Amino acid sequence: MSARAIRADTEEKDMSEERPSGDPIRVLVWGENRHEVLEPHVAELYPEGMHTTIAEGLRRVLGPSVEVRTATLDEPEHGLDEQALEWADVLTWWGHKAHREVQDEVVDRVQQQVLSGLGLLVLHSGHFSKIFRRLMGTTCSLSWRNDGRQERVWTVDPGHPIAEGVPNPIRIDKQEMYGEFFDIPAPDELVFISSFEGGEVFRSGCTFRRGNGRIFYFSPGDQEYPVYDHPDVQRVIANGVRWARDPRGERRLPGLRRVAERSVW
Amino acid sequence: MSARAIRADTEEKDMSEERPSGDPIRVLVWGENRHEVLEPHVAELYPEGMHTTIAEGLRRVLGPSVEVRTATLDEPEHGLDEQALEWADVLTWWGHKAHREVQDEVVDRVQQQVLSGLGLLVLHSGHFSKIFRRLMGTTCSLSWRNDGRQERVWTVDPGHPIAEGVPNPIRIDKQEMYGEFFDIPAPDELVFISSFEGGEVFRSGCTFRRGNGRIFYFSPGDQEYPVYDHPDVQRVIANGVRWARDPRGERRLPGLRRVAERSVW
Amino acid sequence: MSARAIRADTEEKDMSEERPSGDPIRVLVWGENRHEVLEPHVAELYPEGMHTTIAEGLRRVLGPSVEVRTATLDEPEHGLDEQALEWADVLTWWGHKAHREVQDEVVDRVQQQVLSGLGLLVLHSGHFSKIFRRLMGTTCSLSWRNDGRQERVWTVDPGHPIAEGVPNPIRIDKQEMYGEFFDIPAPDELVFISSFEGGEVFRSGCTFRRGNGRIFYFSPGDQEYPVYDHPDVQRVIANGVRWARDPRGERRLPGLRRVAERSVW
Amino acid sequence: MSARAIRADTEEKDMSEERPSGDPIRVLVWGENRHEVLEPHVAELYPEGMHTTIAEGLRRVLGPSVEVRTATLDEPEHGLDEQALEWADVLTWWGHKAHREVQDEVVDRVQQQVLSGLGLLVLHSGHFSKIFRRLMGTTCSLSWRNDGRQERVWTVDPGHPIAEGVPNPIRIDKQEMYGEFFDIPAPDELVFISSFEGGEVFRSGCTFRRGNGRIFYFSPGDQEYPVYDHPDVQRVIANGVRWARDPRGERRLPGLRRVAERSVW
């Protein structure tokens, strides 16, 4: 089994081996890939699927410091078998109409990996994915209206690495509106807030840490608009990937741990 | 259906009706009630079950400002049917050896109620209950050693209502040790940290808000020691109950909400 | 000296005496009261000063459960002598053009009181007051544009007591725009986010806890518009006052505390 | 003026230039350097001053990826003139008996630099320094007892970069006790909690973000014990320095910013 297999965290902590910092970040871009196949106007925007566009954006911004693969719902185990997840440093997730088709065993597996140190980026309608709801514990519901009007993404934490090199605001010409109340736990860090032409606001860039894993939710990105071609959106996703990567070389699931001996002061 | 039935939060928010502040807080004390029945030394400490002792502690501290009922695992639906949950303002949860016997449908129901505004106190080994893990999204694992030695509970947030009237530290003569790493999301507020005779530390009093609900985890309270007879522990639980109560008169589950019309500036 | 004089927190903590919960909340509304005196169009909106309007709003919403006094910059010690501060449970602060005229000794005194348990509401341009900057440690700067257009105040934490009974959004017809980046520490709780007709967003309702004190910053309320006559704004301020009140009967300044004896486990 | 001079943040944000990630981190280690000069038993532990030992620890752990200078109280401007602060990516601060001798102008300058992006590590008795109290807004008081007994530093956030490669717990044989209540704002992240032989606990590793700056408080390190020779303590400080460094190439002070034009949706 590879060195990245999850280990239970039941021994005295070792000095962890760090991967050489020069190693590229390995990103697995997961896409539901249904709208793109079934709906011509989406296929026109994303002829090879949104996952491909997202992957290319990462390569464009991060160059040789990233290694990207993609996986989609209709692959065996949704392309998310143990080996694929162990390979990845960071997983990005876009899903919408087929959340229910994602198998619970796969969700269990992804959750275990995230709690063990796999970084996770949840994009747009992924707010309602099983994996995000599982990790948040809340309904993750929100308000919405698909009227293809403007969104602006404002930085409220300019010192955060995910905001690096990002204009304030990002201007997106056509987007679906996502508004509050967004039923998530208070994020550990709030990086972006969006405004919409209809006057609504949304906490559009939120970080969460769970177990040994880092999670970044970023809301821009509906299938009906070419949002993932937007260079600033690509930049945010690239920054998110860099932030979400655990520099440690191994993956550990926090575990129940019996401390047999009382140590003596 | 009662006024406390959960309503989907899909309409324009109304001015909410507040329950008269003089109304007693309705607390449902849930106990697994197995150790007390099966193990003589536990039965001796808690002849009517830990839930009964916890309930009495609430009545002692809060007097007429509280109304308390109890429920246990072996009742139909574990004593947690819709009606019982709608009645309650706050639910307290103690479980240990039979976490797996709690039916998933009941866990679903409790989660919905908490997200809709039911307060929840999770006590001691309840850290590993299905409901707590569900709401946290993490493993909720920790370190432990049952050697019946001292615990001290230190207040690190003296202005918090849950710390009101609580000595610093609370001294508990005999307790199981619970130590870090405790795999929970960073709590919204950290109220207490415990130290143990063996030198360990534990984040023993943590608050979390999820949906419209308030959650307080408090770790003291093993079945093998008379911790729930301790007046300071009773005081903390009573403070927790007062804090966890949602003053609003109705329960609402955050829901997906389509905003049909774009409003005009 | 009154029972509310600050005591150093250098002894073993006592069971604190709670004030009877039926006691009215004592609020001191502080106003700079310069624009109202010097500028006719402001005087027309607030003929008796903004502090008077704010005070009346509190009385309207909270009735006999509140007792309100006012104080202004040009009174001796700005109306903020020891006695006035000891009397108050909560202080509200509006200032703008004369921040620099507030004496440093008075700022010291208010800071000590807040850290000892006095609640503080900082309103609108009070973001740049000495007391707020002192308590935050940051520049508290922001973006702004006074074009008298619409603001909407969205609730992002509907279970928070400060959001009780508040419509989502609050609509304010004419207001100055305050936008991000707002240079404050990440708030302990984010309750409201505002959007503006020009597309900007602002974290307009933020809570902070410092020492034993609770601080609520709420941004609506420019002197050029009748914002403090708005019933929803009055409701938020009233909720803020209830939230910021420390239920404990005495005021204690956290102090350095030598623990002479090592206790024995 | 150098590229690191603070710029007011009053223009549209530019794509920031990142310093090449291979550049060494520039750390300025500041020491009060009084105990070491005046007290023979301290001079014996730290013959060249604690600042020298801290600097050497950084070089030992970080090697060529760090460049370290030192500065002390008795130098002109305490060795903290504009040039020195502009040079540094991160400043570490140890002071104790002479906090009051630090000039207010220098404190102003350091605060401006931190809010503009200079990283700051505050060590042990630095909790009572002017700069830390200024940035926190609270009294920063705590409990203490100098009895030279054991401290253990427990990791409560194992996924945090500051905890990388740090054993859990760190065992320090002789240390002064620092206990709660520690009057700081709730930290943005709590990384370490210490326990002491006398049973006390302390939030010993806390992060705060203020403006564009990152602050890490770490409590181990009294002048009477050789704590800064401890390899695990050196490791934590080195991790802290890496974490506190702002990757951006320039320093910007958040500023008031008038947005003249309302943009059109």
PDB file of C-alpha atoms in Angstrom, chain B residues 174-263:
ATOM      1  CA  LYS B 174     -12.460  11.304  40.323  1.00  0.00           C
ATOM      2  CA  GLN B 175     -12.955  11.319  36.608  1.00  0.00           C
ATOM      3  CA  GLU B 176     -11.979   9.588  33.446  1.00  0.00           C
ATOM      4  CA  MET B 177      -9.302  11.473  31.516  1.00  0.00           C
ATOM      5  CA  TYR B 178     -10.269  12.903  28.104  1.00  0.00           C
ATOM      6  CA  GLY B 179      -7.338  14.441  26.250  1.00  0.00           C
ATOM      7  CA  GLU B 180      -6.379  16.137  23.020  1.00  0.00           C
ATOM      8  CA  PHE B 181      -6.383  15.818  20.110  1.00  0.00           C
ATOM      9  CA  PHE B 182     -10.175  16.168  20.151  1.00  0.00           C
ATOM     10  CA  ASP B 183     -11.234  16.024  16.518  1.00  0.00           C
ATOM     11  CA  ILE B 184     -13.956  18.659  16.331  1.00  0.00           C
ATOM     12  CA  PRO B 185     -14.313  21.763  14.170  1.00  0.00           C
ATOM     13  CA  ALA B 186     -12.779  24.781  15.904  1.00  0.00           C
ATOM     14  CA  PRO B 187     -15.558  25.670  18.353  1.00  0.00           C
ATOM     15  CA  ASP B 188     -17.361  28.962  17.877  1.00  0.00           C
ATOM     16  CA  GLU B 189     -16.558  29.687  21.506  1.00  0.00           C
ATOM     17  CA  LEU B 190     -14.221  27.916  23.900  1.00  0.00           C
ATOM     18  CA  VAL B 191     -15.488  28.304  27.444  1.00  0.00           C
ATOM     19  CA  PHE B 192     -13.632  25.664  29.485  1.00  0.00           C
ATOM     20  CA  ILE B 193     -10.340  23.790  29.286  1.00  0.00           C
ATOM     21  CA  SER B 194      -9.711  20.853  31.619  1.00  0.00           C
ATOM     22  CA  SER B 195      -6.454  19.606  33.059  1.00  0.00           C
ATOM     23  CA  PHE B 196      -5.940  16.115  34.441  1.00  0.00           C
ATOM     24  CA  GLU B 197      -3.680  14.665  37.064  1.00  0.00           C
ATOM     25  CA  GLY B 198      -1.716  12.867  34.349  1.00  0.00           C
ATOM     26  CA  GLY B 199      -0.885  16.204  32.750  1.00  0.00           C
ATOM     27  CA  GLU B 200      -3.283  16.115  29.810  1.00  0.00           C
ATOM     28  CA  VAL B 201      -5.530  18.935  28.666  1.00  0.00           C
ATOM     29  CA  PHE B 202      -8.919  18.924  26.947  1.00  0.00           C
ATOM     30  CA  ARG B 203     -11.222  21.522  25.440  1.00  0.00           C
ATOM     31  CA  SER B 204     -14.007  20.524  27.810  1.00  0.00           C
ATOM     32  CA  GLY B 205     -16.585  23.257  27.206  1.00  0.00           C
ATOM     33  CA  CYS B 206     -17.253  24.214  23.592  1.00  0.00           C
ATOM     34  CA  THR B 207     -20.127  25.959  21.855  1.00  0.00           C
ATOM     35  CA  PHE B 208     -21.191  25.506  18.246  1.00  0.00           C
ATOM     36  CA  ARG B 209     -24.003  27.090  16.263  1.00  0.00           C
ATOM     37  CA  ARG B 210     -25.529  25.093  13.458  1.00  0.00           C
ATOM     38  CA  GLY B 211     -28.511  26.315  11.436  1.00  0.00           C
ATOM     39  CA  ASN B 212     -30.812  27.962  13.972  1.00  0.00           C
ATOM     40  CA  GLY B 213     -29.599  25.701  16.785  1.00  0.00           C
ATOM     41  CA  ARG B 214     -27.100  26.096  19.565  1.00  0.00           C
ATOM     42  CA  ILE B 215     -24.938  23.230  20.712  1.00  0.00           C
ATOM     43  CA  PHE B 216     -22.861  23.002  23.867  1.00  0.00           C
ATOM     44  CA  TYR B 217     -20.441  20.158  24.453  1.00  0.00           C
ATOM     45  CA  PHE B 218     -19.356  19.612  28.062  1.00  0.00           C
ATOM     46  CA  SER B 219     -17.034  16.745  28.846  1.00  0.00           C
ATOM     47  CA  PRO B 220     -17.164  16.022  32.610  1.00  0.00           C
ATOM     48  CA  GLY B 221     -19.416  13.119  33.540  1.00  0.00           C
ATOM     49  CA  ASP B 222     -18.343   9.496  33.425  1.00  0.00           C
ATOM     50  CA  GLN B 223     -20.760   6.816  34.578  1.00  0.00           C
ATOM     51  CA  GLU B 224     -18.266   5.405  37.065  1.00  0.00           C
ATOM     52  CA  TYR B 225     -18.014   8.552  39.169  1.00  0.00           C
ATOM     53  CA  PRO B 226     -20.653  10.722  40.790  1.00  0.00           C
ATOM     54  CA  VAL B 227     -19.856  13.705  38.609  1.00  0.00           C
ATOM     55  CA  TYR B 228     -23.465  14.712  37.972  1.00  0.00           C
ATOM     56  CA  ASP B 229     -23.982  15.157  41.701  1.00  0.00           C
ATOM     57  CA  HIS B 230     -21.306  17.846  41.710  1.00  0.00           C
ATOM     58  CA  PRO B 231     -23.001  21.212  42.263  1.00  0.00           C
ATOM     59  CA  ASP B 232     -20.633  23.090  39.944  1.00  0.00           C
ATOM     60  CA  VAL B 233     -21.187  20.582  37.162  1.00  0.00           C
ATOM     61  CA  GLN B 234     -24.913  20.976  37.670  1.00  0.00           C
ATOM     62  CA  ARG B 235     -24.492  24.710  37.472  1.00  0.00           C
ATOM     63  CA  VAL B 236     -22.638  24.509  34.163  1.00  0.00           C
ATOM     64  CA  ILE B 237     -25.312  22.266  32.686  1.00  0.00           C
ATOM     65  CA  ALA B 238     -28.018  24.635  33.887  1.00  0.00           C
ATOM     66  CA  ASN B 239     -26.180  27.601  32.380  1.00  0.00           C
ATOM     67  CA  GLY B 240     -25.769  25.632  29.186  1.00  0.00           C
ATOM     68  CA  VAL B 241     -29.478  24.964  29.015  1.00  0.00           C
ATOM     69  CA  ARG B 242     -30.287  28.643  29.461  1.00  0.00           C
ATOM     70  CA  TRP B 243     -27.774  29.576  26.785  1.00  0.00           C
ATOM     71  CA  ALA B 244     -28.938  26.933  24.296  1.00  0.00           C
ATOM     72  CA  ARG B 245     -32.577  27.919  24.358  1.00  0.00           C
ATOM     73  CA  ASP B 246     -33.756  29.740  21.287  1.00  0.00           C
ATOM     74  CA  PRO B 247     -35.937  32.623  22.449  1.00  0.00           C
ATOM     75  CA  ARG B 248     -37.982  32.525  19.235  1.00  0.00           C
ATOM     76  CA  GLY B 249     -41.352  30.877  19.449  1.00  0.00           C
ATOM     77  CA  GLU B 250     -41.226  28.762  16.344  1.00  0.00           C
ATOM     78  CA  ARG B 251     -38.873  26.309  14.738  1.00  0.00           C
ATOM     79  CA  ARG B 252     -37.662  26.830  11.190  1.00  0.00           C
ATOM     80  CA  LEU B 253     -35.447  24.621   9.062  1.00  0.00           C
ATOM     81  CA  PRO B 254     -33.239  26.648   6.725  1.00  0.00           C
ATOM     82  CA  GLY B 255     -34.340  25.730   3.230  1.00  0.00           C
ATOM     83  CA  LEU B 256     -33.516  26.223  -0.408  1.00  0.00           C
ATOM     84  CA  ARG B 257     -35.348  29.326  -1.445  1.00  0.00           C
ATOM     85  CA  ARG B 258     -35.953  30.503  -4.950  1.00  0.00           C
ATOM     86  CA  VAL B 259     -36.183  34.247  -5.195  1.00  0.00           C
ATOM     87  CA  ALA B 260     -38.332  34.634  -8.237  1.00  0.00           C
ATOM     88  CA  GLU B 261     -38.197  38.348  -8.727  1.00  0.00           C
ATOM     89  CA  ARG B 262     -35.170  40.497  -8.937  1.00  0.00           C
ATOM     90  CA  SER B 263     -35.950  43.513  -6.864  1.00  0.00           C
TER      91      SER B 263
END
